[in-house]
mmCIF file of C-alpha atoms in Angstrom:
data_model
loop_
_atom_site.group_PDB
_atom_site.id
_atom_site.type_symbol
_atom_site.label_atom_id
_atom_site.label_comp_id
_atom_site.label_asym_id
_atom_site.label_seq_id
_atom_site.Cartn_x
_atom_site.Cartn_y
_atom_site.Cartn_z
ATOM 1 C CA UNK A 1125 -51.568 -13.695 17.366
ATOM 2 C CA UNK A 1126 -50.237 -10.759 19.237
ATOM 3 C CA UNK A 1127 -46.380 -10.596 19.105
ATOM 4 C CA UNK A 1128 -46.150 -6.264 19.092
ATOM 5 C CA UNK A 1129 -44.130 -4.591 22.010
ATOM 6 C CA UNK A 1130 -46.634 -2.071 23.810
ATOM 7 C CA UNK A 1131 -43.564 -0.415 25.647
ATOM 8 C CA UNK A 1132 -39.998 0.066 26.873
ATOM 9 C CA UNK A 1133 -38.442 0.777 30.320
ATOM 10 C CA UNK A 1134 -35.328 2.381 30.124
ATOM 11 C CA UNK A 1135 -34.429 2.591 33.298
ATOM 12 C CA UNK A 1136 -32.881 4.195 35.050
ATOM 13 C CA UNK A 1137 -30.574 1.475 36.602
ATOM 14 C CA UNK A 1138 -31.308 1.005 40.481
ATOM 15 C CA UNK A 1139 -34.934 3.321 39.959
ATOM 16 C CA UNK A 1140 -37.423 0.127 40.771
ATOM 17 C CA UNK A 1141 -37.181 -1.122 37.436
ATOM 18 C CA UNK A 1142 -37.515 -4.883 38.637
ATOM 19 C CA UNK A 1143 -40.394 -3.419 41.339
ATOM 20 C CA UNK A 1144 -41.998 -2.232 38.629
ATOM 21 C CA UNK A 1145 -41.611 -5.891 36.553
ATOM 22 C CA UNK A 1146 -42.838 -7.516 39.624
ATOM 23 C CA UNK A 1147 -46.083 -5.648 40.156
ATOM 24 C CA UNK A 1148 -46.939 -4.861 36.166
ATOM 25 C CA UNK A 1149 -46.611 -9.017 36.213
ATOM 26 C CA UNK A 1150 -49.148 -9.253 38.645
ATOM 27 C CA UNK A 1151 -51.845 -7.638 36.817
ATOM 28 C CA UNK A 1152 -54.298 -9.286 34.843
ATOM 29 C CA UNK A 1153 -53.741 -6.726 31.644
ATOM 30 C CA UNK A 1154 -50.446 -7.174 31.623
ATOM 31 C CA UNK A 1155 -48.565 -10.370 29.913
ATOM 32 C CA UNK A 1156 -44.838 -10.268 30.657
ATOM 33 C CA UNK A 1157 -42.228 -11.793 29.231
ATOM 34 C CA UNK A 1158 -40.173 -14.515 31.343
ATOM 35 C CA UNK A 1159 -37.081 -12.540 31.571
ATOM 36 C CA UNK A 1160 -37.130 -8.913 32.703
ATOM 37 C CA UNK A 1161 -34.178 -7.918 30.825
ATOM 38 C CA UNK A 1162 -34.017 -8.842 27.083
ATOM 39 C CA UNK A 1163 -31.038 -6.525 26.277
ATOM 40 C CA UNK A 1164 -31.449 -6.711 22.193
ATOM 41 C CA UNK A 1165 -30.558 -2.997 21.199
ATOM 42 C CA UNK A 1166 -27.696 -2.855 23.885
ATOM 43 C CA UNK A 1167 -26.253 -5.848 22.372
ATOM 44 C CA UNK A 1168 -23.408 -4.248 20.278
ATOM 45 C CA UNK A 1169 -19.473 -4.617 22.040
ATOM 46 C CA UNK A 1170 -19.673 -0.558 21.702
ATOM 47 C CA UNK A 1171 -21.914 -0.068 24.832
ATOM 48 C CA UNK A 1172 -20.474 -0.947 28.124
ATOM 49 C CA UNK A 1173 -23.238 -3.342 29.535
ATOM 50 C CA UNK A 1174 -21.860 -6.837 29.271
ATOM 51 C CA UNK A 1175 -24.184 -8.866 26.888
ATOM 52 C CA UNK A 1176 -24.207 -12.778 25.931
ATOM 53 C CA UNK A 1177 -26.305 -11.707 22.547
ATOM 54 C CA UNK A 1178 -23.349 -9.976 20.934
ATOM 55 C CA UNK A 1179 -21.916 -13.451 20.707
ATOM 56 C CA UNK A 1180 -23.001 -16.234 18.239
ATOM 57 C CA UNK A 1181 -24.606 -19.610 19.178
ATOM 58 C CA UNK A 1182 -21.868 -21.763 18.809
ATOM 59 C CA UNK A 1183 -19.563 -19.416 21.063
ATOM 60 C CA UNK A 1184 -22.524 -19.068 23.415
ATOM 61 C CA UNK A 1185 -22.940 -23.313 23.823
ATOM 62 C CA UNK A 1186 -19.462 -23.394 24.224
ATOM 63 C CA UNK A 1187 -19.068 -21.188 26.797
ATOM 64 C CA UNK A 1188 -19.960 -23.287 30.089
ATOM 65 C CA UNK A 1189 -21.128 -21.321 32.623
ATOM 66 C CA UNK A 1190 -23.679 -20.029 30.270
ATOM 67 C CA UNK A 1191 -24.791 -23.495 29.446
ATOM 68 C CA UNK A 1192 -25.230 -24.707 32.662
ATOM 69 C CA UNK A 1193 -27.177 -21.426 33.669
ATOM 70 C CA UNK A 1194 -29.286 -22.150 30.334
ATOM 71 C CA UNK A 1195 -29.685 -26.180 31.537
ATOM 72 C CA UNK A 1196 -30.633 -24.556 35.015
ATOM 73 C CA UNK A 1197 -33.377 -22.540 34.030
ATOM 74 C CA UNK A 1198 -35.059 -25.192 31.692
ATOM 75 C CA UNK A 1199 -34.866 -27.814 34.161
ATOM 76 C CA UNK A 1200 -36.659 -25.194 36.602
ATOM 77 C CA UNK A 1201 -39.497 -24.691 34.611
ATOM 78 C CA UNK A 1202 -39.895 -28.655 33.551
ATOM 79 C CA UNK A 1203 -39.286 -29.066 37.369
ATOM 80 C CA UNK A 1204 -43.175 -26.935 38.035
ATOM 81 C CA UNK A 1205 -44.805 -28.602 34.555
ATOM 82 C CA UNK A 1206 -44.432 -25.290 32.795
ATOM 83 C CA UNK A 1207 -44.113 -26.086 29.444
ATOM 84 C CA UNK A 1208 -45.080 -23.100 28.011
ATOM 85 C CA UNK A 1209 -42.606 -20.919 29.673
ATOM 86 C CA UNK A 1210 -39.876 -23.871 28.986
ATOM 87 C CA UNK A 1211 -40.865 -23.574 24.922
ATOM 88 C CA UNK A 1212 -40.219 -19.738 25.701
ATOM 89 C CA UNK A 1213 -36.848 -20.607 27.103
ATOM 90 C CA UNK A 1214 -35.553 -23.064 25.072
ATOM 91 C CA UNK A 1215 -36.051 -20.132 22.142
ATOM 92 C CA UNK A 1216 -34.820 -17.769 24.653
ATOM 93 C CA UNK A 1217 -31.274 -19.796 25.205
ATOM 94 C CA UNK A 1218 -30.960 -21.712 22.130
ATOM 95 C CA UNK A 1219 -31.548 -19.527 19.292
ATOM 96 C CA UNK A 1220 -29.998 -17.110 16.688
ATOM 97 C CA UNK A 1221 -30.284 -13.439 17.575
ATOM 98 C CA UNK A 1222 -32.157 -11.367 15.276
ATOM 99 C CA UNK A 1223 -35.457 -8.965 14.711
ATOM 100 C CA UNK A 1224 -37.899 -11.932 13.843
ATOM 101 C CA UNK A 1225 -36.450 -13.889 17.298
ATOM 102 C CA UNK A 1226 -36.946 -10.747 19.547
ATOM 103 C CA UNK A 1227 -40.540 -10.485 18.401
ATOM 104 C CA UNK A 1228 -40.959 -13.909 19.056
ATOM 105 C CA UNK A 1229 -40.174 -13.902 22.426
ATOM 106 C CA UNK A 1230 -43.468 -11.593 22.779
ATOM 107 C CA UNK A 1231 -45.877 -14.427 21.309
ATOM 108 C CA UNK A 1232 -48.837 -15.294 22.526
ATOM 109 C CA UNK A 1233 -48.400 -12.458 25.228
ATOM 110 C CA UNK A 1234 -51.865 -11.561 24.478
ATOM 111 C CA UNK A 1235 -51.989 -8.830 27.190
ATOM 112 C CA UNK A 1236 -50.128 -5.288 27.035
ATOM 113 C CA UNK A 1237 -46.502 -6.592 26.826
ATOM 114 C CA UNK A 1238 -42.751 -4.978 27.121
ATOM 115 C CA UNK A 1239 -39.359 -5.454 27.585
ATOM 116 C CA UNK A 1240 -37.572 -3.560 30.762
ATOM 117 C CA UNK A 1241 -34.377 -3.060 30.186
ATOM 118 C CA UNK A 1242 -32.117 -0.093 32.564
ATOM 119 C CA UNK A 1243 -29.884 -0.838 29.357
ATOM 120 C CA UNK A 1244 -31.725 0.976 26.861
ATOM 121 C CA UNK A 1245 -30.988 4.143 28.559
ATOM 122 C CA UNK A 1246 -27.608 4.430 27.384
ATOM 123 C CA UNK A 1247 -28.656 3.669 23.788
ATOM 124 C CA UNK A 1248 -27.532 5.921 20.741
ATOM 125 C CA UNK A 1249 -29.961 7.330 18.455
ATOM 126 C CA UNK A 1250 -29.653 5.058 15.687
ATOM 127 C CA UNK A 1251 -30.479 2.163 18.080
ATOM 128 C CA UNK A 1252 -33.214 3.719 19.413
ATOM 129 C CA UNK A 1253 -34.299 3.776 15.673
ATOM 130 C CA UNK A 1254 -34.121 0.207 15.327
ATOM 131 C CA UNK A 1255 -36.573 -0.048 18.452
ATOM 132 C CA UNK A 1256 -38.745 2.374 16.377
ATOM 133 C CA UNK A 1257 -38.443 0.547 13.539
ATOM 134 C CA UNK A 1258 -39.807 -2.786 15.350
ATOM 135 C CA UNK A 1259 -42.793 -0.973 17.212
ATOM 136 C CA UNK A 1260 -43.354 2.623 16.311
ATOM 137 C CA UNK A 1261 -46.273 2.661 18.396
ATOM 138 C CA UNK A 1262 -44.516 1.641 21.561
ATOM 139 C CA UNK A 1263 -44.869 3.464 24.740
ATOM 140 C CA UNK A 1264 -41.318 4.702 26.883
ATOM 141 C CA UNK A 1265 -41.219 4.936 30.398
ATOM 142 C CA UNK A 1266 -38.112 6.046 32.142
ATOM 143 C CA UNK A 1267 -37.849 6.231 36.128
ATOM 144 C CA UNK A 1268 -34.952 8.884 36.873
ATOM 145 C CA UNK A 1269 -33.549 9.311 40.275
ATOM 146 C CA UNK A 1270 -30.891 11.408 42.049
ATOM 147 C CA UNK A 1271 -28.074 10.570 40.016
ATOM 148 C CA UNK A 1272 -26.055 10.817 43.305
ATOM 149 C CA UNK A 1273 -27.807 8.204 45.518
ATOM 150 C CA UNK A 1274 -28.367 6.239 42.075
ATOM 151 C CA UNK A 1275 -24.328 5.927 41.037
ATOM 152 C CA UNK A 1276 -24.307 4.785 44.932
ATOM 153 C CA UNK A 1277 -26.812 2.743 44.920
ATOM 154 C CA UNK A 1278 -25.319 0.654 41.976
ATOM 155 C CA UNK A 1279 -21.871 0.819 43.316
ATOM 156 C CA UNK A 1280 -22.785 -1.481 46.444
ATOM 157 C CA UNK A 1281 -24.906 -3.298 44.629
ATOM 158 C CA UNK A 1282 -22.384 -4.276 42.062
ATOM 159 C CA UNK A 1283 -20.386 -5.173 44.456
ATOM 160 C CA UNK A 1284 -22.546 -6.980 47.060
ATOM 161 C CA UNK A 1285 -23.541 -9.554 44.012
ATOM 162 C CA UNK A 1286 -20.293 -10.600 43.612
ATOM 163 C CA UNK A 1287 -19.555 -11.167 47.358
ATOM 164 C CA UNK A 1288 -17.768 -7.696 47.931
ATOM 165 C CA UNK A 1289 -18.517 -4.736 50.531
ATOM 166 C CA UNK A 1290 -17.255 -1.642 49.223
ATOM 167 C CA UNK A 1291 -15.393 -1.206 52.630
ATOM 168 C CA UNK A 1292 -13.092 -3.693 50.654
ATOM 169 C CA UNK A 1293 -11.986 -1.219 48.090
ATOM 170 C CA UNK A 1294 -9.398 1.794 47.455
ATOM 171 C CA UNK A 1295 -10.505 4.613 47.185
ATOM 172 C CA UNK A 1296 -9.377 5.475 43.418
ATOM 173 C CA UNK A 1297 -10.881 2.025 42.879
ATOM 174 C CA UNK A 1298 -14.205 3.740 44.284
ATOM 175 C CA UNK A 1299 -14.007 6.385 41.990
ATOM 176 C CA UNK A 1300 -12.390 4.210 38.837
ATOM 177 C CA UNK A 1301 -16.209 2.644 39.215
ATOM 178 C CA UNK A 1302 -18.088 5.958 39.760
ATOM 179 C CA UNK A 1303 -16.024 7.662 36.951
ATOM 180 C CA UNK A 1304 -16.744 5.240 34.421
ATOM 181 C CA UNK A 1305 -18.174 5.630 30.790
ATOM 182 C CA UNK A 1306 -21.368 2.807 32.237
ATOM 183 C CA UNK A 1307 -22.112 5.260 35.065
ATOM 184 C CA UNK A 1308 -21.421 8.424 33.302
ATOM 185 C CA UNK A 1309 -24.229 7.319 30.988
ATOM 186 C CA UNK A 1310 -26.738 5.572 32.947
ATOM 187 C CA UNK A 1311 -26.732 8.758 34.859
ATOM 188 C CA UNK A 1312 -26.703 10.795 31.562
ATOM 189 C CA UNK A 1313 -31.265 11.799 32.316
ATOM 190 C CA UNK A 1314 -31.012 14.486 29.388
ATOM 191 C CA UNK A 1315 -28.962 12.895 27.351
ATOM 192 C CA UNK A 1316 -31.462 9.507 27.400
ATOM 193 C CA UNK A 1317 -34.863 12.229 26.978
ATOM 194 C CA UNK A 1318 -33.179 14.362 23.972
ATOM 195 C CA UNK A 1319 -31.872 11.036 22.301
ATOM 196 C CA UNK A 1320 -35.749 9.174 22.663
ATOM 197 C CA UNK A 1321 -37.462 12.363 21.790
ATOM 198 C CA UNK A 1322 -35.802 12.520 18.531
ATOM 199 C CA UNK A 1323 -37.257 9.036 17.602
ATOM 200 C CA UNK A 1324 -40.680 8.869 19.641
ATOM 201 C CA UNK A 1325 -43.348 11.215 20.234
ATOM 202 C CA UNK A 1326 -42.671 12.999 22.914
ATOM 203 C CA UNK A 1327 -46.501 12.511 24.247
ATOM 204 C CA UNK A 1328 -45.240 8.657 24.309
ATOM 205 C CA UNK A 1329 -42.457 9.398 26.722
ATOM 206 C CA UNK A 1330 -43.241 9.085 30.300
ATOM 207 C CA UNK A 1331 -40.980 10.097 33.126
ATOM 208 C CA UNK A 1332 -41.477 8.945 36.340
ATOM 209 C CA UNK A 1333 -39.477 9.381 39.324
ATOM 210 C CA UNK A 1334 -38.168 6.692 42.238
ATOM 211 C CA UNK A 1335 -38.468 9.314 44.943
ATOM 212 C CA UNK A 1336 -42.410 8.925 44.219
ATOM 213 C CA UNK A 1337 -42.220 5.116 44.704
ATOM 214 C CA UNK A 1338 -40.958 5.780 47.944
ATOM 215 C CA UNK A 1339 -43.746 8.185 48.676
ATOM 216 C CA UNK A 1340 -46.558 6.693 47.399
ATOM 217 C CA UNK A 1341 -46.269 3.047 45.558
ATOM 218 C CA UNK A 1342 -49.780 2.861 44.515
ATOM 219 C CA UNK A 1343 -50.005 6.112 43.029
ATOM 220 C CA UNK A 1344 -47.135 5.650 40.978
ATOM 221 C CA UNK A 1345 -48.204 2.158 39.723
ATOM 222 C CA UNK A 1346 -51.531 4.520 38.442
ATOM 223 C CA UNK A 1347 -49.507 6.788 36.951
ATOM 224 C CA UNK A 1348 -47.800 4.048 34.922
ATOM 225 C CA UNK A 1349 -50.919 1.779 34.461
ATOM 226 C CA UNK A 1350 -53.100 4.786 33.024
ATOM 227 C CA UNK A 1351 -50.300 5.582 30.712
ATOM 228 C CA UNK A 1352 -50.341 2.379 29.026
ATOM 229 C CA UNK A 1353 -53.381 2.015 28.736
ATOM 230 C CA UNK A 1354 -54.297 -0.570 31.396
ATOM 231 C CA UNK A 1355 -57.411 -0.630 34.181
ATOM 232 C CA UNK A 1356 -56.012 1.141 36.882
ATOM 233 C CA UNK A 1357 -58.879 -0.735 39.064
ATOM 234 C CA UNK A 1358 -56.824 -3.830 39.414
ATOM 235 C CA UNK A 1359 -53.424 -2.608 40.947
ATOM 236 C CA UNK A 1360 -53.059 -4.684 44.222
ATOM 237 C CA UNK A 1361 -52.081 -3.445 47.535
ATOM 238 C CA UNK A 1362 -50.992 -6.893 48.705
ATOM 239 C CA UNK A 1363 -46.999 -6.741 47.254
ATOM 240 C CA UNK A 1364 -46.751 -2.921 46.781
ATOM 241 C CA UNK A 1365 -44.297 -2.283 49.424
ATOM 242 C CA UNK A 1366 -42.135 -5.170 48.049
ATOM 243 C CA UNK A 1367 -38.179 -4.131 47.840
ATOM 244 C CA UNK A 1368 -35.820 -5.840 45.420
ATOM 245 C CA UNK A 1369 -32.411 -5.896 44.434
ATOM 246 C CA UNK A 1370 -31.809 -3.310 47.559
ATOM 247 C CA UNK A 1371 -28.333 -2.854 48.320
ATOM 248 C CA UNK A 1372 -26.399 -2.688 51.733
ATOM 249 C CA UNK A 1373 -26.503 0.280 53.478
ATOM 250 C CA UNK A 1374 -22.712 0.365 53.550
ATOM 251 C CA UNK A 1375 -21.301 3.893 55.327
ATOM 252 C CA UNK A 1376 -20.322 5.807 52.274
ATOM 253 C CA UNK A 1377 -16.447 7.401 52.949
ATOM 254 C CA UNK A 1378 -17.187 10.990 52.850
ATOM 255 C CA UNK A 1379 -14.739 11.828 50.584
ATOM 256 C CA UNK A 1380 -16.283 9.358 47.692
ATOM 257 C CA UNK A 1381 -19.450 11.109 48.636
ATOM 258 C CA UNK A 1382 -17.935 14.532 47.633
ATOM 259 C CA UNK A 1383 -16.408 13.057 44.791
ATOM 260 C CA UNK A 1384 -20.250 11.924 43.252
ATOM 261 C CA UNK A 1385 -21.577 15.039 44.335
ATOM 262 C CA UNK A 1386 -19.551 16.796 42.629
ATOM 263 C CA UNK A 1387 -19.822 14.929 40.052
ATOM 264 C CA UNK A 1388 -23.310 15.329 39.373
ATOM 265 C CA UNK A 1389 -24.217 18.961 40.820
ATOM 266 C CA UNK A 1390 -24.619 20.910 37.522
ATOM 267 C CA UNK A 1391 -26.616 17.722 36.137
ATOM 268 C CA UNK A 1392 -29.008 17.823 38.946
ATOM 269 C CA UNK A 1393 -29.275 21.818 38.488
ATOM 270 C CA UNK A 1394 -30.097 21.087 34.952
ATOM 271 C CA UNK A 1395 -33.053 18.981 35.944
ATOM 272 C CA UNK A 1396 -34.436 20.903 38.630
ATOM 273 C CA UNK A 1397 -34.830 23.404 36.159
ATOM 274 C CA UNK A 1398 -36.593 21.205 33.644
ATOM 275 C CA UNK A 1399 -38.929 19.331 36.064
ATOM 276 C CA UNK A 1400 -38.781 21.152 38.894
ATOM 277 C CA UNK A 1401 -40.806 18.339 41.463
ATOM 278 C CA UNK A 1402 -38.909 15.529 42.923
ATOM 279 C CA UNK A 1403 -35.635 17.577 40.540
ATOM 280 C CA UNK A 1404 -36.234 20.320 42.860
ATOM 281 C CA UNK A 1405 -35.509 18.860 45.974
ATOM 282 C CA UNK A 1406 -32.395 17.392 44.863
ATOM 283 C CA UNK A 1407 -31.328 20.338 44.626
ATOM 284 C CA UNK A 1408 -32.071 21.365 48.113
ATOM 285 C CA UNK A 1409 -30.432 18.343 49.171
ATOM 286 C CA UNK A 1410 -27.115 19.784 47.903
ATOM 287 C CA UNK A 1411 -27.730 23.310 49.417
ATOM 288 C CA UNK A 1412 -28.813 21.919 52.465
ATOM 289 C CA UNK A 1413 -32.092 23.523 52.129
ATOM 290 C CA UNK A 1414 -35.386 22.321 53.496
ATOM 291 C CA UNK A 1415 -37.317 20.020 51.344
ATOM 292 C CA UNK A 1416 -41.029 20.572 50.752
ATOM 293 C CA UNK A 1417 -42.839 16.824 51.691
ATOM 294 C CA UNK A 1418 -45.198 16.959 48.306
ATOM 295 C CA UNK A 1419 -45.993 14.285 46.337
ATOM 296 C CA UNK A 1420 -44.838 14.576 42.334
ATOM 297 C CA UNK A 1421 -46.896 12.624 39.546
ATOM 298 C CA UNK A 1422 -44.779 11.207 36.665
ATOM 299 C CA UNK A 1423 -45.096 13.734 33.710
ATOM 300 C CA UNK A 1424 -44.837 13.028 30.070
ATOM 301 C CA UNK A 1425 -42.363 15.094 27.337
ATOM 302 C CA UNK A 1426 -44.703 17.102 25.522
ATOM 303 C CA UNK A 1427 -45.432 18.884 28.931
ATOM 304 C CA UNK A 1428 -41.857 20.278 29.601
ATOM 305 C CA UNK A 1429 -39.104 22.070 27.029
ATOM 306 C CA UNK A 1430 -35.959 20.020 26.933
ATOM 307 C CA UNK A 1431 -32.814 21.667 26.995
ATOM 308 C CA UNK A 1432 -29.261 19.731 27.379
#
């Protein structure tokens, strides 16, 4: 029985990642897990994403919120008759975390499989090794998107899910968030490509870019499909303008909005350079330049030269 990973998503955070879940989900060569998000290699208390699997069982079935949450979702699925997917969480929830449990949770996903986590984009090398290490024929696919409407993007969103409007907060708490190690990193596009490239074949790195999701859905999902190796013939048009997880369009304060851009000007320099494309007319954003309306298709690493 099939139990291999066939790829990653890295991210980036607030790129489509969970529109991208959605519609791979939908296809009939696909088999996703029941959980977008697995967050193994970004378990360890060094990386600043907050993660239940750096804890052990015992501290985990003590804690109460996360039992009831756990109770929640297995009643859910007993609730519809589901008993496979309520096997799959009862391992999910109720388990000790290592390699052979990880792999388990992939199972009898018979189809082309994988685990999107943002998470993994913030990974250090020898991490990324232990990924390697567990399927060193996966695939990577990371969506990158203007850092500046990305950091943003997550700010209200981070927010909004816990009942805030950033109209609520300080300024220097505004730029506390935007200034922190999680954000520096998750916006960190070369440092994420030079750290996977040293593990994976760069031919087995696909980048992929939100602004072309906004474009043209369907012709991303190709670009992604063909890549792993799926039938490209049975991408549906009926949920491909879906949105999820989209934040409120709060008015940004313009001097936050000077702060992030200056924040991430020589970054997004750095990529126009490399990619050129969607990289490009970033940059024109910031010079107030006029931005060509062309479409970009995702590109793997073995077409460009990397350079930090």
């Amino acid at each position: 029985m099939k139990n291999k990973i066939d790829f990653f998503c890295i991210g980036a955070q607030k790129a489509a990642t969970s529109w991208l879940y959605k519609r791979l989900d939908e296809l009939p060569d696909f088999s996703m897990p029941y959980i977008k998000e697995l967050h193994f290699f970004d378990r360890a208390i060094k990386y600043p994403s907050p993660n239940k699997w750096s804890r052990s069982l015992i501290t985990r079935l003590l804690d109460f919120d996360l039992l009831s949450n756990s109770i929640h979702e297995l009643a859910s699925s007993l609730y519809r008759f589901n008993f496979k997917k309520t096997r799959w969480m009862l391992k999910w929830h109720f388990s000790n975390i290592n390699d052979d449990w990880y792999l388990s949770l992939f199972k009898n996903l018979n189809q082309i499989t994988g685990d999107i986590t943002p998470a993994y984009s913030i990974l250090e090398v020898n991490d990324i090794k232990k990924m390697y290490k567990l399927s060193p024929d996966a695939k990577i696919v990371f969506i990158i998107r203007n850092p500046i409407d990305r950091s943003l993007s997550h700010l209200k969103f981070f927010h909004q899910t816990r009942g805030k409007s950033i109209n609520e907060l300080s300024i220097d708490e505004i730029k506390l968030f935007l200034n922190s190690k999680n954000q520096t990193l998750r916006s960190d596009y070369l440092r994420t490509l030079n750290n996977y490239s040293k593990v994976f074949s760069p031919a087995n790195i696909l980048v992929g870019f939100y602004d072309a999701i906004v474009d043209n859905p369907h012709a991303f999902l190709n670009d992604v499909v063909v890549f792993l190796g799926a039938n490209q013939n049975q991408i549906s048009y009926l949920n491909i303008n879906d949105k999820i997880n989209v934040s409120k369009k709060d008015i940004i304060d313009s001097e936050i909005l000077d702060f992030v851009t200056k924040k991430y000007t020589t970054e997004i320099r750095k990529l126009s350079k490399i990619f050129g494309g969607y990289c490009s007319k970033w940059e024109s954003k910031l010079d107030n330049k006029k931005q060509n309306t062309k479409r970009y298709n995702s590109i793997t690493l073995d077409r460009i030269k990397l350079r930090k």
